[in-house]
């Protein structure tokens, strides 16, 4: 069974890719049709002052039944993979590294001296299909001509075409091919967003837990997202670094580790990925979202009987 997200689920949780200039997927929404908790059919677009509260709605406001997305002409992207980026080099030039291509992902563990892979996804100039020439070395990491397998499992051949071969964005920006199980397939995921300006301090704080984290980790991925104005978007009002953990499917040790990681990140104003595992409380989360009270008011307006509320909405949003 493949586990790609639905458009509705991706939008409702602020699902993202990477790139300092790329907003999350929810930012492409221009209008929505929603069946609210009152049973009304609501059409809402950017002109409505409530729109920015509705898009990342976590399913708490209603059921999205139609979506209007911004589109643009297709474009070409190439992926180039480098291996063994020293952590020291990564931390020494972090802002430069994550800005080095249209979309940049760093993969690895926390206790090692190097990050195992850097993926640079470069957007080609409009109309061009000529491969860009990339350097043989990238901040001490070395270009690999070999195809890399899943970052979350060396024996899993599920990645899209790499090796600097241009192709349509839809076959290069996703890490994983659409015809196979993505990532590992037997895993737990966690992700925290911290302001990019705190990246080095936040990563250093998590690295101090590296020996505790790595035995339970399949891989970490570091990405960036452009700031937006959606009330419950993890990128609301700040350009974040997204610190992701793909865990072995061992719930107990993972559950035990999360509060330690959250404590390490606490000085850096972390926000959790709504669709992944975390133990931050509704109070801690509300402290990171200026518009949380407005969102709760919106939930009361759209769903006065609490049709869409559940244990999750109570735990993370305080909506009982
Ligand atoms: C292998 C894998 C890779 C992933 N990669 C990424 C990644 O690269 N970036 C990233 O940010 N996340 C990633 N995720 C997380 C995933 O994108 C999010 O959890 C996403 O929300 C899942 O969407 P879904 O439709 O599967 O979820 P669901 O569990 O169905 O929905 C998630 C939320 O959206 C709401 N929702 C769903 N449909 C609707 C609707 N029609 N109307 C209103 N609300 C709705 C639900 O109520 C729920 O609150 C990944 C997850 C997996 C398993």
Coordinates of C-alpha atoms and ligand atoms in Angstrom, one line a residue:
X1 CA 0.0 0.0 0.0
X2 CA 1.5 3.3 -1.0
X3 CA 1.2 6.2 1.5
X4 CA 1.3 9.3 -0.6
X5 CA -0.7 12.1 1.0
X6 CA -4.0 13.3 -0.4
X7 CA -4.2 16.9 -1.7
X8 CA -6.7 17.6 1.1
X9 CA -4.4 16.2 3.8
X10 CA -1.3 17.9 2.5
X11 CA -3.1 21.3 2.4
X12 CA -4.7 20.9 5.8
X13 CA -1.4 20.2 7.5
X14 CA 1.0 22.6 5.8
X15 CA 2.9 19.9 4.0
X16 CA 6.2 21.2 2.5
X17 CA 9.2 20.4 0.3
X18 CA 12.4 22.4 0.5
X19 CA 13.9 25.6 -0.7
X20 CA 14.5 29.0 0.9
X21 CA 12.2 30.6 -1.8
X22 CA 9.5 27.9 -1.8
X23 CA 6.4 28.2 0.4
X24 CA 4.7 25.0 1.6
X25 CA 2.1 23.4 -0.5
X26 CA -0.8 25.2 1.3
X27 CA 0.5 28.5 0.0
X28 CA -0.5 27.5 -3.6
X29 CA -4.2 27.4 -2.5
X30 CA -6.1 30.3 -4.1
X31 CA -9.6 29.2 -3.1
X32 CA -11.4 26.3 -1.3
X33 CA -14.9 24.8 -1.1
X34 CA -15.6 23.6 2.4
X35 CA -18.5 21.8 4.0
X36 CA -18.5 23.3 7.4
X37 CA -19.5 21.7 10.7
X38 CA -22.8 23.6 10.3
X39 CA -23.4 21.7 7.1
X40 CA -23.0 24.8 5.0
X41 CA -21.1 24.8 1.7
X42 CA -18.6 27.7 1.9
X43 CA -16.6 29.1 -1.0
X44 CA -13.7 31.0 0.3
X45 CA -10.8 32.7 -1.5
X46 CA -7.9 35.0 -0.7
X47 CA -10.3 38.0 -0.7
X48 CA -11.9 36.8 2.5
X49 CA -10.1 37.9 5.7
X50 CA -10.7 34.4 7.2
X51 CA -9.0 32.6 4.3
X52 CA -5.5 32.6 5.8
X53 CA -7.0 30.8 8.9
X54 CA -9.0 28.3 6.8
X55 CA -6.3 26.8 4.5
X56 CA -4.2 25.0 7.2
X57 CA -7.3 23.9 9.0
X58 CA -6.3 20.4 10.3
X59 CA -9.7 19.2 9.4
X60 CA -11.2 21.2 12.3
X61 CA -13.3 23.6 10.3
X62 CA -14.9 21.4 7.7
X63 CA -14.3 19.0 4.8
X64 CA -12.6 20.4 1.8
X65 CA -14.4 19.3 -1.3
X66 CA -12.9 21.5 -4.0
X67 CA -9.5 23.3 -4.3
X68 CA -8.3 26.0 -6.6
X69 CA -4.5 26.1 -6.9
X70 CA -2.1 28.6 -8.4
X71 CA -0.3 27.1 -11.3
X72 CA 2.6 28.0 -13.5
X73 CA 4.2 26.7 -16.7
X74 CA 6.0 23.5 -16.3
X75 CA 9.8 23.7 -15.8
X76 CA 12.8 21.4 -15.7
X77 CA 14.8 20.4 -12.7
X78 CA 17.9 18.3 -12.2
X79 CA 19.0 16.5 -9.1
X80 CA 22.7 16.2 -8.1
X81 CA 23.7 14.2 -5.1
X82 CA 26.8 14.7 -2.9
X83 CA 28.0 12.4 -0.2
X84 CA 29.7 12.9 3.1
X85 CA 29.2 16.6 4.0
X86 CA 31.2 17.2 7.2
X87 CA 28.8 18.5 10.0
X88 CA 31.4 21.1 10.8
X89 CA 31.3 22.4 7.2
X90 CA 27.5 22.3 7.2
X91 CA 27.3 24.3 10.4
X92 CA 30.0 26.7 9.2
X93 CA 28.1 27.7 6.1
X94 CA 24.5 26.6 6.8
X95 CA 22.7 29.6 5.2
X96 CA 24.8 29.4 2.0
X97 CA 24.4 25.6 1.7
X98 CA 20.6 25.6 2.0
X99 CA 20.4 28.4 -0.5
X100 CA 22.7 26.7 -3.0
X101 CA 19.9 25.4 -5.3
X102 CA 16.1 25.8 -5.9
X103 CA 15.5 23.0 -3.3
X104 CA 18.1 21.5 -1.0
X105 CA 17.9 18.5 1.4
X106 CA 20.6 17.3 3.8
X107 CA 20.3 13.7 5.0
X108 CA 22.2 11.9 7.8
X109 CA 22.4 11.1 11.5
X110 CA 23.4 13.1 14.5
X111 CA 26.4 11.4 16.1
X112 CA 28.4 10.9 12.9
X113 CA 31.1 13.4 11.8
X114 CA 29.4 13.8 8.4
X115 CA 25.9 14.1 6.9
X116 CA 25.6 11.3 4.5
X117 CA 23.9 13.0 1.5
X118 CA 23.2 16.4 0.1
X119 CA 20.5 16.6 -2.6
X120 CA 20.6 19.7 -4.8
X121 CA 17.6 20.2 -7.0
X122 CA 18.4 22.9 -9.5
X123 CA 15.7 24.6 -11.6
X124 CA 16.8 25.1 -15.2
X125 CA 16.4 28.5 -17.0
X126 CA 13.0 28.8 -18.7
X127 CA 13.0 26.8 -22.0
X128 CA 16.3 25.1 -21.4
X129 CA 16.9 21.3 -21.2
X130 CA 20.6 21.6 -21.1
X131 CA 22.1 20.1 -17.9
X132 CA 23.7 22.6 -15.6
X133 CA 27.4 21.9 -14.9
X134 CA 27.8 21.2 -11.2
X135 CA 31.0 21.3 -9.1
X136 CA 32.7 18.0 -8.2
X137 CA 32.8 19.0 -4.6
X138 CA 30.3 20.8 -2.4
X139 CA 31.6 22.2 0.9
X140 CA 33.8 19.1 1.3
X141 CA 31.0 16.7 0.1
X142 CA 31.8 14.7 -3.1
X143 CA 29.6 14.4 -6.1
X144 CA 28.4 10.8 -6.6
X145 CA 27.8 9.5 -10.1
X146 CA 26.1 6.4 -8.5
X147 CA 22.3 6.4 -8.0
X148 CA 21.6 6.7 -4.3
X149 CA 18.9 4.5 -2.8
X150 CA 16.3 5.6 -0.3
X151 CA 18.0 7.8 2.3
X152 CA 15.8 5.8 4.8
X153 CA 17.1 2.4 3.7
X154 CA 20.1 1.4 1.6
X155 CA 18.4 -1.5 -0.1
X156 CA 15.3 0.4 -1.2
X157 CA 15.3 1.5 -4.8
X158 CA 12.6 4.1 -4.8
X159 CA 14.2 7.4 -5.6
X160 CA 13.6 9.6 -8.6
X161 CA 16.2 10.2 -11.4
X162 CA 19.4 11.9 -10.0
X163 CA 22.8 12.3 -11.6
X164 CA 22.2 15.8 -13.1
X165 CA 19.7 14.5 -15.7
X166 CA 17.1 17.3 -16.3
X167 CA 13.4 16.3 -16.3
X168 CA 10.0 17.7 -15.5
X169 CA 9.7 19.2 -12.0
X170 CA 7.1 16.6 -11.1
X171 CA 9.7 13.8 -11.6
X172 CA 12.6 15.5 -9.8
X173 CA 11.2 17.5 -6.9
X174 CA 9.6 14.4 -5.3
X175 CA 12.4 12.3 -3.7
X176 CA 10.5 9.1 -4.4
X177 CA 8.9 7.7 -7.6
X178 CA 5.2 7.5 -7.7
X179 CA 5.1 3.7 -8.5
X180 CA 6.8 2.5 -5.3
X181 CA 6.6 2.8 -1.5
X182 CA 8.2 6.1 -0.5
X183 CA 10.8 6.6 2.2
X184 CA 11.1 3.3 4.1
X185 CA 7.5 2.2 4.5
X186 CA 7.8 0.9 8.1
X187 CA 8.6 4.0 10.1
X188 CA 7.5 6.8 12.4
X189 CA 8.1 10.4 11.5
X190 CA 8.7 13.6 13.6
X191 CA 9.6 17.1 12.4
X192 CA 10.2 20.4 14.2
X193 CA 10.4 23.9 12.5
X194 CA 12.7 26.5 14.0
X195 CA 13.5 30.0 12.6
X196 CA 16.3 29.6 10.1
X197 CA 18.3 32.3 11.9
X198 CA 18.6 29.8 14.9
X199 CA 19.6 26.9 12.6
X200 CA 23.1 26.4 13.8
X201 CA 22.3 26.7 17.5
X202 CA 19.3 24.4 17.2
X203 CA 21.2 21.8 15.3
X204 CA 24.1 21.9 17.8
X205 CA 21.6 21.4 20.6
X206 CA 20.1 18.3 18.9
X207 CA 23.6 17.0 18.1
X208 CA 24.3 16.9 21.8
X209 CA 21.7 14.1 21.9
X210 CA 23.1 12.3 18.9
X211 CA 24.2 9.1 20.7
X212 CA 20.6 8.8 22.1
X213 CA 18.9 9.6 18.8
X214 CA 20.8 7.6 16.2
X215 CA 20.1 4.0 17.4
X216 CA 16.4 4.7 16.7
X217 CA 16.8 6.8 13.6
X218 CA 16.5 5.6 10.0
X219 CA 17.5 9.1 8.8
X220 CA 17.2 12.8 9.5
X221 CA 16.4 15.3 6.7
X222 CA 17.0 19.0 7.0
X223 CA 15.0 21.3 4.7
X224 CA 13.9 25.0 4.5
X225 CA 10.6 26.6 3.8
X226 CA 9.7 30.2 2.9
X227 CA 7.6 32.2 5.4
X228 CA 3.9 32.6 4.8
X229 CA 0.8 34.2 6.4
X230 CA -1.4 31.1 6.9
X231 CA -2.4 31.2 10.6
X232 CA -1.5 27.6 11.6
X233 CA 1.2 27.1 9.0
X234 CA 4.5 26.0 10.7
X235 CA 6.1 28.7 8.4
X236 CA 3.7 31.4 9.6
X237 CA 5.7 34.7 9.9
X238 CA 9.1 33.1 9.8
X239 CA 11.4 31.3 7.3
X240 CA 11.9 28.0 9.1
X241 CA 14.5 25.2 9.1
X242 CA 12.6 21.9 9.2
X243 CA 14.4 19.3 11.2
X244 CA 12.9 15.9 10.3
X245 CA 13.4 12.4 11.9
X246 CA 12.4 9.2 10.1
X247 CA 12.4 6.7 13.0
X248 CA 12.5 2.9 13.1
X249 CA 8.9 1.8 13.9
X250 CA 9.7 1.4 17.6
X251 CA 7.0 3.5 19.3
X252 CA 8.2 3.3 22.9
X253 CA 11.8 4.5 22.6
X254 CA 10.7 7.2 20.1
X255 CA 7.9 8.4 22.4
X256 CA 10.5 8.6 25.2
X257 CA 13.0 10.6 23.2
X258 CA 10.6 13.2 21.8
X259 CA 10.4 15.3 25.1
X260 CA 14.2 15.3 25.2
X261 CA 14.5 16.7 21.7
X262 CA 11.7 19.2 22.4
X263 CA 13.5 20.4 25.5
X264 CA 16.7 20.8 23.5
X265 CA 14.8 22.8 20.9
X266 CA 12.7 24.8 23.4
X267 CA 15.0 27.9 23.3
X268 CA 14.5 28.1 19.6
X269 CA 10.7 28.4 19.5
X270 CA 9.9 25.0 17.8
X271 CA 6.7 24.3 16.0
X272 CA 5.7 20.7 15.2
X273 CA 4.7 19.2 11.9
X274 CA 1.0 18.7 12.5
X275 CA 1.0 15.3 10.7
X276 CA 3.9 13.7 12.5
X277 CA 4.7 12.6 16.1
X278 CA 5.4 15.1 18.8
X279 CA 4.6 15.6 22.5
X280 CA 4.4 19.4 22.7
X281 CA 1.3 20.5 24.5
X282 CA -1.5 22.7 23.3
X283 CA -0.2 25.5 25.6
X284 CA 3.4 25.2 24.2
X285 CA 2.1 25.1 20.7
X286 CA -0.2 28.1 21.2
X287 CA 2.7 30.1 22.4
X288 CA 4.3 29.8 19.0
X289 CA 1.2 30.9 17.0
X290 CA 0.1 34.5 17.1
X291 CA -3.2 33.7 15.5
X292 CA -4.1 30.6 17.6
X293 CA -6.9 32.5 19.4
X294 CA -8.3 33.6 16.1
X295 CA -8.2 30.1 14.8
X296 CA -10.1 28.8 17.8
X297 CA -12.7 31.5 17.2
X298 CA -12.9 30.3 13.6
X299 CA -13.4 26.7 14.7
X300 CA -16.3 27.9 17.0
X301 CA -17.8 29.8 14.1
X302 CA -17.5 27.0 11.5
X303 CA -18.2 24.1 13.7
X304 CA -20.2 25.2 16.8
X305 CA -21.3 21.7 17.7
X306 CA -17.7 20.3 17.6
X307 CA -18.5 17.8 14.9
X308 CA -14.8 17.7 13.9
X309 CA -13.2 17.8 17.3
X310 CA -11.5 14.8 18.8
X311 CA -8.8 13.8 21.2
X312 CA -6.1 15.2 18.8
X313 CA -7.8 18.6 18.5
X314 CA -8.0 18.7 22.3
X315 CA -4.4 17.7 22.9
X316 CA -2.7 20.0 20.3
X317 CA -5.2 22.9 19.9
X318 CA -7.1 22.9 23.1
X319 CA -10.3 22.4 21.1
X320 CA -12.4 20.0 23.2
Ligands
LIG1 C1 6.2 8.5 3.4 C2 5.8 9.9 3.8 C3 6.5 11.0 3.3 C4 6.1 12.3 3.8 N1 6.7 13.3 3.3 C5 6.4 14.6 3.7 C6 7.1 15.7 3.2 O1 7.9 15.6 2.3 N2 6.7 16.9 3.7 C7 5.8 17.1 4.7 O2 5.5 18.2 5.1 N3 5.1 16.0 5.1 C8 5.4 14.8 4.7 N4 4.7 13.7 5.2 C9 3.6 13.9 6.1 C10 2.3 14.0 5.3 O3 2.4 14.8 4.1 C11 1.2 14.8 6.1 O4 1.0 14.0 7.2 C12 -0.1 14.9 5.3 O5 -1.0 15.6 6.1 C13 -0.7 13.5 5.1 O6 -1.9 13.7 4.3 P1 -3.0 12.5 4.3 O7 -4.0 12.9 3.3 O8 -2.2 11.2 4.1 O9 -3.4 12.5 5.8 P2 -4.7 12.4 6.6 O10 -4.3 11.7 7.8 O11 -5.8 11.9 5.8 O12 -5.0 14.0 6.9 C14 -4.2 14.8 7.7 C15 -5.0 15.9 8.2 O13 -5.7 16.6 7.1 C16 -7.1 16.6 7.3 N5 -7.7 16.4 6.0 C17 -7.5 15.4 5.2 N6 -8.3 15.5 4.1 C18 -9.1 16.6 4.3 C19 -10.1 17.2 3.6 N7 -10.6 16.8 2.4 N8 -10.7 18.3 4.2 C20 -10.3 18.8 5.4 N9 -9.3 18.2 6.1 C21 -8.7 17.2 5.6 C22 -7.4 15.5 8.3 O14 -8.5 15.8 9.1 C23 -6.1 15.5 9.2 O15 -6.2 16.5 10.2 C24 5.1 12.4 4.7 C25 4.4 11.3 5.2 C26 4.8 10.0 4.8 C27 4.0 8.8 5.3

